[in-house]
mmCIF file of C-alpha atoms in Angstrom:
data_model
loop_
_atom_site.group_PDB
_atom_site.id
_atom_site.type_symbol
_atom_site.label_atom_id
_atom_site.label_comp_id
_atom_site.label_asym_id
_atom_site.label_seq_id
_atom_site.Cartn_x
_atom_site.Cartn_y
_atom_site.Cartn_z
ATOM 1 C CA UNK A 84 0.000 0.000 0.000
ATOM 2 C CA UNK A 85 1.034 3.581 -0.537
ATOM 3 C CA UNK A 86 2.205 5.749 2.313
ATOM 4 C CA UNK A 87 3.378 9.313 2.554
ATOM 5 C CA UNK A 88 5.853 10.539 5.126
ATOM 6 C CA UNK A 89 6.385 14.126 6.082
ATOM 7 C CA UNK A 90 8.721 15.555 8.665
ATOM 8 C CA UNK A 91 9.285 17.211 10.998
ATOM 9 C CA UNK A 92 5.858 17.454 12.614
ATOM 10 C CA UNK A 93 6.548 20.790 14.261
ATOM 11 C CA UNK A 94 9.241 23.364 13.759
ATOM 12 C CA UNK A 95 10.035 26.700 15.369
ATOM 13 C CA UNK A 96 12.493 28.777 13.418
ATOM 14 C CA UNK A 97 13.806 32.337 13.804
ATOM 15 C CA UNK A 98 13.215 34.930 11.130
ATOM 16 C CA UNK A 99 15.962 34.829 8.536
ATOM 17 C CA UNK A 100 16.864 31.203 9.109
ATOM 18 C CA UNK A 101 16.739 28.575 6.330
ATOM 19 C CA UNK A 102 14.057 25.923 5.964
ATOM 20 C CA UNK A 103 13.975 22.420 4.591
ATOM 21 C CA UNK A 104 10.879 20.238 4.776
ATOM 22 C CA UNK A 105 10.914 16.780 3.293
ATOM 23 C CA UNK A 106 8.192 14.529 1.965
ATOM 24 C CA UNK A 107 8.556 10.987 0.668
ATOM 25 C CA UNK A 108 6.058 8.589 -0.822
ATOM 26 C CA UNK A 109 6.288 4.813 -0.738
ATOM 27 C CA UNK A 110 4.501 2.141 -2.728
ATOM 28 C CA UNK A 111 3.973 3.987 -5.984
ATOM 29 C CA UNK A 112 5.961 5.264 -8.943
ATOM 30 C CA UNK A 113 5.940 8.634 -10.673
ATOM 31 C CA UNK A 114 3.363 10.227 -8.392
ATOM 32 C CA UNK A 115 2.179 13.785 -8.756
ATOM 33 C CA UNK A 116 3.421 15.647 -5.680
ATOM 34 C CA UNK A 117 2.080 18.825 -4.104
ATOM 35 C CA UNK A 118 3.018 21.297 -1.389
ATOM 36 C CA UNK A 119 0.211 23.225 0.277
ATOM 37 C CA UNK A 120 0.188 25.793 3.030
ATOM 38 C CA UNK A 121 -2.705 26.428 5.380
ATOM 39 C CA UNK A 122 -2.656 29.546 7.510
ATOM 40 C CA UNK A 123 -4.507 29.389 10.816
ATOM 41 C CA UNK A 124 -8.248 29.138 10.201
ATOM 42 C CA UNK A 125 -7.808 29.420 6.461
ATOM 43 C CA UNK A 126 -8.114 27.239 3.384
ATOM 44 C CA UNK A 127 -5.474 25.341 1.470
ATOM 45 C CA UNK A 128 -3.076 27.329 -0.673
ATOM 46 C CA UNK A 129 -1.233 25.390 -3.375
ATOM 47 C CA UNK A 130 2.439 26.348 -3.361
ATOM 48 C CA UNK A 131 4.123 23.918 -5.755
ATOM 49 C CA UNK A 132 3.384 20.767 -7.655
ATOM 50 C CA UNK A 133 5.563 18.322 -9.522
ATOM 51 C CA UNK A 134 4.787 15.726 -12.159
ATOM 52 C CA UNK A 135 8.271 14.232 -12.308
ATOM 53 C CA UNK A 136 11.904 14.463 -11.222
ATOM 54 C CA UNK A 137 13.165 18.015 -11.611
ATOM 55 C CA UNK A 138 9.784 19.271 -12.831
ATOM 56 C CA UNK A 139 8.397 21.926 -10.506
ATOM 57 C CA UNK A 140 5.494 24.289 -11.072
ATOM 58 C CA UNK A 141 5.138 27.272 -8.776
ATOM 59 C CA UNK A 142 1.687 28.599 -8.071
ATOM 60 C CA UNK A 143 2.432 31.561 -5.843
ATOM 61 C CA UNK A 144 5.439 33.934 -5.978
ATOM 62 C CA UNK A 145 6.998 33.825 -2.548
ATOM 63 C CA UNK A 146 9.941 33.201 -0.349
ATOM 64 C CA UNK A 147 9.880 29.458 -0.913
ATOM 65 C CA UNK A 148 11.225 26.980 -3.447
ATOM 66 C CA UNK A 149 10.704 23.304 -4.102
ATOM 67 C CA UNK A 150 12.786 20.513 -5.528
ATOM 68 C CA UNK A 151 12.227 16.915 -6.535
ATOM 69 C CA UNK A 152 15.597 15.192 -6.570
ATOM 70 C CA UNK A 153 14.141 11.676 -6.673
ATOM 71 C CA UNK A 154 10.920 10.203 -8.004
ATOM 72 C CA UNK A 155 9.255 9.925 -4.608
ATOM 73 C CA UNK A 156 10.940 12.769 -2.746
ATOM 74 C CA UNK A 157 9.703 16.345 -2.613
ATOM 75 C CA UNK A 158 11.485 19.075 -0.683
ATOM 76 C CA UNK A 159 10.283 22.521 0.311
ATOM 77 C CA UNK A 160 12.974 25.089 1.076
ATOM 78 C CA UNK A 161 13.603 28.658 1.975
ATOM 79 C CA UNK A 162 16.864 30.547 2.283
ATOM 80 C CA UNK A 163 15.493 33.128 4.725
ATOM 81 C CA UNK A 164 12.214 32.679 6.552
ATOM 82 C CA UNK A 165 9.755 35.498 7.076
ATOM 83 C CA UNK A 166 7.152 35.778 9.811
ATOM 84 C CA UNK A 167 4.492 35.367 7.135
ATOM 85 C CA UNK A 168 5.863 31.911 6.305
ATOM 86 C CA UNK A 169 4.312 30.530 9.477
ATOM 87 C CA UNK A 170 1.600 27.981 8.829
ATOM 88 C CA UNK A 171 0.702 24.355 8.409
ATOM 89 C CA UNK A 172 2.581 22.825 5.487
ATOM 90 C CA UNK A 173 1.083 19.814 3.816
ATOM 91 C CA UNK A 174 2.544 17.469 1.247
ATOM 92 C CA UNK A 175 0.180 15.426 -0.909
ATOM 93 C CA UNK A 176 0.430 12.873 -3.696
ATOM 94 C CA UNK A 177 -1.816 11.513 -6.402
ATOM 95 C CA UNK A 178 -1.560 9.220 -9.390
ATOM 96 C CA UNK A 179 -4.317 11.144 -11.139
ATOM 97 C CA UNK A 180 -6.529 13.939 -9.975
ATOM 98 C CA UNK A 181 -9.603 11.782 -10.575
ATOM 99 C CA UNK A 182 -8.544 9.629 -7.643
ATOM 100 C CA UNK A 183 -8.069 12.508 -5.255
ATOM 101 C CA UNK A 184 -5.044 13.398 -3.204
ATOM 102 C CA UNK A 185 -3.573 11.758 -0.142
ATOM 103 C CA UNK A 186 -2.054 14.163 2.350
ATOM 104 C CA UNK A 187 0.860 13.677 4.666
ATOM 105 C CA UNK A 188 0.531 14.451 8.350
ATOM 106 C CA UNK A 189 1.827 17.988 7.905
ATOM 107 C CA UNK A 190 4.470 20.241 9.435
ATOM 108 C CA UNK A 191 3.433 23.083 11.687
ATOM 109 C CA UNK A 192 5.970 25.863 11.171
ATOM 110 C CA UNK A 193 6.190 28.829 13.494
ATOM 111 C CA UNK A 194 8.567 31.600 12.540
ATOM 112 C CA UNK A 195 9.547 33.731 15.518
ATOM 113 C CA UNK B 272 -16.304 33.388 -9.607
ATOM 114 C CA UNK B 273 -14.456 30.957 -7.392
ATOM 115 C CA UNK B 274 -14.142 27.461 -8.798
ATOM 116 C CA UNK B 275 -15.459 25.887 -5.616
ATOM 117 C CA UNK B 276 -17.601 27.560 -2.995
ATOM 118 C CA UNK B 277 -18.704 26.284 0.379
ATOM 119 C CA UNK B 278 -20.559 27.883 3.244
ATOM 120 C CA UNK B 279 -17.881 28.541 5.822
ATOM 121 C CA UNK B 280 -20.260 27.926 8.694
ATOM 122 C CA UNK B 281 -19.883 27.230 11.447
ATOM 123 C CA UNK B 282 -22.623 24.646 11.290
ATOM 124 C CA UNK B 283 -23.901 23.182 14.525
ATOM 125 C CA UNK B 284 -26.178 20.171 14.781
ATOM 126 C CA UNK B 285 -27.278 18.121 17.778
ATOM 127 C CA UNK B 286 -25.993 14.616 18.226
ATOM 128 C CA UNK B 287 -28.047 12.128 16.227
ATOM 129 C CA UNK B 288 -29.223 14.689 13.680
ATOM 130 C CA UNK B 289 -28.412 14.835 9.967
ATOM 131 C CA UNK B 290 -25.663 17.283 9.020
ATOM 132 C CA UNK B 291 -25.884 18.656 5.489
ATOM 133 C CA UNK B 292 -22.848 20.245 3.879
ATOM 134 C CA UNK B 293 -23.005 21.861 0.460
ATOM 135 C CA UNK B 294 -20.549 22.771 -2.252
ATOM 136 C CA UNK B 295 -21.038 24.467 -5.620
ATOM 137 C CA UNK B 296 -18.558 24.438 -8.471
ATOM 138 C CA UNK B 297 -18.150 26.468 -11.627
ATOM 139 C CA UNK B 298 -16.693 24.048 -14.197
ATOM 140 C CA UNK B 299 -19.499 22.195 -15.934
ATOM 141 C CA UNK B 300 -17.182 19.514 -17.303
ATOM 142 C CA UNK B 301 -15.868 18.397 -13.900
ATOM 143 C CA UNK B 302 -16.094 14.634 -13.615
ATOM 144 C CA UNK B 303 -14.832 13.850 -10.132
ATOM 145 C CA UNK B 304 -15.658 15.296 -6.747
ATOM 146 C CA UNK B 305 -14.207 14.754 -3.331
ATOM 147 C CA UNK B 306 -14.999 15.388 0.304
ATOM 148 C CA UNK B 307 -12.204 15.681 2.836
ATOM 149 C CA UNK B 308 -12.490 15.816 6.600
ATOM 150 C CA UNK B 309 -9.946 17.811 8.579
ATOM 151 C CA UNK B 310 -9.811 17.611 12.331
ATOM 152 C CA UNK B 311 -8.337 20.590 14.127
ATOM 153 C CA UNK B 312 -4.557 20.495 13.877
ATOM 154 C CA UNK B 313 -4.549 17.508 11.544
ATOM 155 C CA UNK B 314 -4.204 17.005 7.813
ATOM 156 C CA UNK B 315 -7.184 16.503 5.473
ATOM 157 C CA UNK B 316 -8.430 12.965 5.036
ATOM 158 C CA UNK B 317 -10.338 11.797 1.962
ATOM 159 C CA UNK B 318 -13.700 10.417 3.076
ATOM 160 C CA UNK B 319 -15.833 10.360 -0.063
ATOM 161 C CA UNK B 320 -15.426 10.530 -3.808
ATOM 162 C CA UNK B 321 -18.252 10.675 -6.319
ATOM 163 C CA UNK B 322 -18.221 10.623 -10.085
ATOM 164 C CA UNK B 323 -21.816 10.105 -11.223
ATOM 165 C CA UNK B 324 -25.042 11.928 -10.717
ATOM 166 C CA UNK B 325 -27.060 10.732 -7.790
ATOM 167 C CA UNK B 326 -26.139 9.428 -4.376
ATOM 168 C CA UNK B 327 -23.219 7.445 -3.065
ATOM 169 C CA UNK B 328 -23.477 5.984 0.399
ATOM 170 C CA UNK B 329 -20.686 4.848 2.713
ATOM 171 C CA UNK B 330 -21.822 4.048 6.214
ATOM 172 C CA UNK B 331 -23.303 7.174 7.774
ATOM 173 C CA UNK B 332 -22.030 9.330 4.929
ATOM 174 C CA UNK B 333 -23.874 10.066 1.688
ATOM 175 C CA UNK B 334 -22.467 12.167 -1.119
ATOM 176 C CA UNK B 335 -24.966 13.637 -3.561
ATOM 177 C CA UNK B 336 -24.036 14.997 -6.958
ATOM 178 C CA UNK B 337 -26.182 17.105 -9.260
ATOM 179 C CA UNK B 338 -24.189 18.035 -12.347
ATOM 180 C CA UNK B 339 -27.013 20.016 -13.926
ATOM 181 C CA UNK B 340 -27.144 22.319 -10.922
ATOM 182 C CA UNK B 341 -23.392 22.064 -10.307
ATOM 183 C CA UNK B 342 -23.511 21.167 -6.686
ATOM 184 C CA UNK B 343 -22.287 18.359 -4.545
ATOM 185 C CA UNK B 344 -23.368 17.747 -0.998
ATOM 186 C CA UNK B 345 -22.383 15.573 1.919
ATOM 187 C CA UNK B 346 -24.934 14.230 4.359
ATOM 188 C CA UNK B 347 -23.870 12.794 7.683
ATOM 189 C CA UNK B 348 -26.585 10.734 9.329
ATOM 190 C CA UNK B 349 -26.734 10.098 13.073
ATOM 191 C CA UNK B 350 -24.101 12.781 13.632
ATOM 192 C CA UNK B 351 -21.645 12.108 16.429
ATOM 193 C CA UNK B 352 -19.423 14.524 18.373
ATOM 194 C CA UNK B 353 -16.482 12.765 16.681
ATOM 195 C CA UNK B 354 -17.770 14.133 13.355
ATOM 196 C CA UNK B 355 -16.908 17.648 14.523
ATOM 197 C CA UNK B 356 -14.345 18.846 11.997
ATOM 198 C CA UNK B 357 -13.913 21.029 8.947
ATOM 199 C CA UNK B 358 -15.160 19.462 5.725
ATOM 200 C CA UNK B 359 -13.478 20.423 2.473
ATOM 201 C CA UNK B 360 -14.943 19.963 -0.980
ATOM 202 C CA UNK B 361 -12.519 19.457 -3.892
ATOM 203 C CA UNK B 362 -13.019 19.377 -7.648
ATOM 204 C CA UNK B 363 -10.588 19.254 -10.580
ATOM 205 C CA UNK B 364 -9.232 22.564 -11.815
ATOM 206 C CA UNK B 365 -10.506 23.496 -15.238
ATOM 207 C CA UNK B 366 -7.814 22.963 -17.839
ATOM 208 C CA UNK B 367 -5.515 21.014 -15.545
ATOM 209 C CA UNK B 368 -4.997 17.280 -15.734
ATOM 210 C CA UNK B 369 -3.355 17.092 -12.356
ATOM 211 C CA UNK B 370 -4.796 19.591 -9.940
ATOM 212 C CA UNK B 371 -7.726 19.796 -7.624
ATOM 213 C CA UNK B 372 -9.079 22.998 -6.210
ATOM 214 C CA UNK B 373 -10.376 23.033 -2.671
ATOM 215 C CA UNK B 374 -13.181 24.963 -1.108
ATOM 216 C CA UNK B 375 -12.461 26.944 2.016
ATOM 217 C CA UNK B 376 -14.265 24.353 4.129
ATOM 218 C CA UNK B 377 -17.308 24.181 6.366
ATOM 219 C CA UNK B 378 -16.717 23.852 10.088
ATOM 220 C CA UNK B 379 -19.137 21.364 11.635
ATOM 221 C CA UNK B 380 -19.780 21.044 15.352
ATOM 222 C CA UNK B 381 -21.931 18.190 16.648
ATOM 223 C CA UNK B 382 -23.310 19.057 20.055
ATOM 224 C CA UNK B 383 -23.680 16.223 22.579
#
C-alpha cells in the first residue's frame, strides 16, 4: 500500500533562518506531488506541484522553493524565513486527480 | 467566480441529527468530486469521492451529486461529536490534468 511521510511534525524557526521540509512517498511510482500551506483558520493554498523528477510548477510567488531530486521525494525550502511563512505545510500525492489526493501528516511551522 | 464555494459555517447540529454540507462548483465539465475531513490540527483525510449523478453511500455518509445544478453535498446521518471537523470539498481545476481545487471548508460542530 502507498504511504506518505512528512517531517518534521513541528518546527520553530527564527526569522531569517533557512528551511527544509521533506516529503517521501512509498509504494507507488511517478506520483504527482504537491506542497500546500494552510494559515490558521484558512483554506489550502497550493504552493508547488511536480509531475516528475526536476519538474516543478510554482503557483504563488513567494519566499519558498521546491525541488524533486528523486521520483518519490519532494522538498520545500527557503533561504530566509519570514514571519508570514508561518503555517501548516502539507505534502500530498496523487496518481491522477480523478482519484483525489492523499495528504501527509503535515508540518506546523512557526517563525519567531 | 471561485471554482469551488462552500458555506464557511460554522454549522452546529445536535448529536443524532443529519448534518448537510453543500458545495457548488463552476466548471461544468468536472467529472470527479471529493470530500475531505480535517480535524483541528490535523491534515485533510479523503472520506468520499463521487463521479456520477445521484447518491453514493458509505456508512453514515452520503455524497450527492447534481451536475445540472453544479452542486455536490455531503450528508452525515446520526451525527456524532467525533464528526466535529472542517469538511473540504474538492473538484478538478478546469484545464488542468493534475490539480484539484479546494473549497475553504465548512466547520461542523456536533453538540452532545
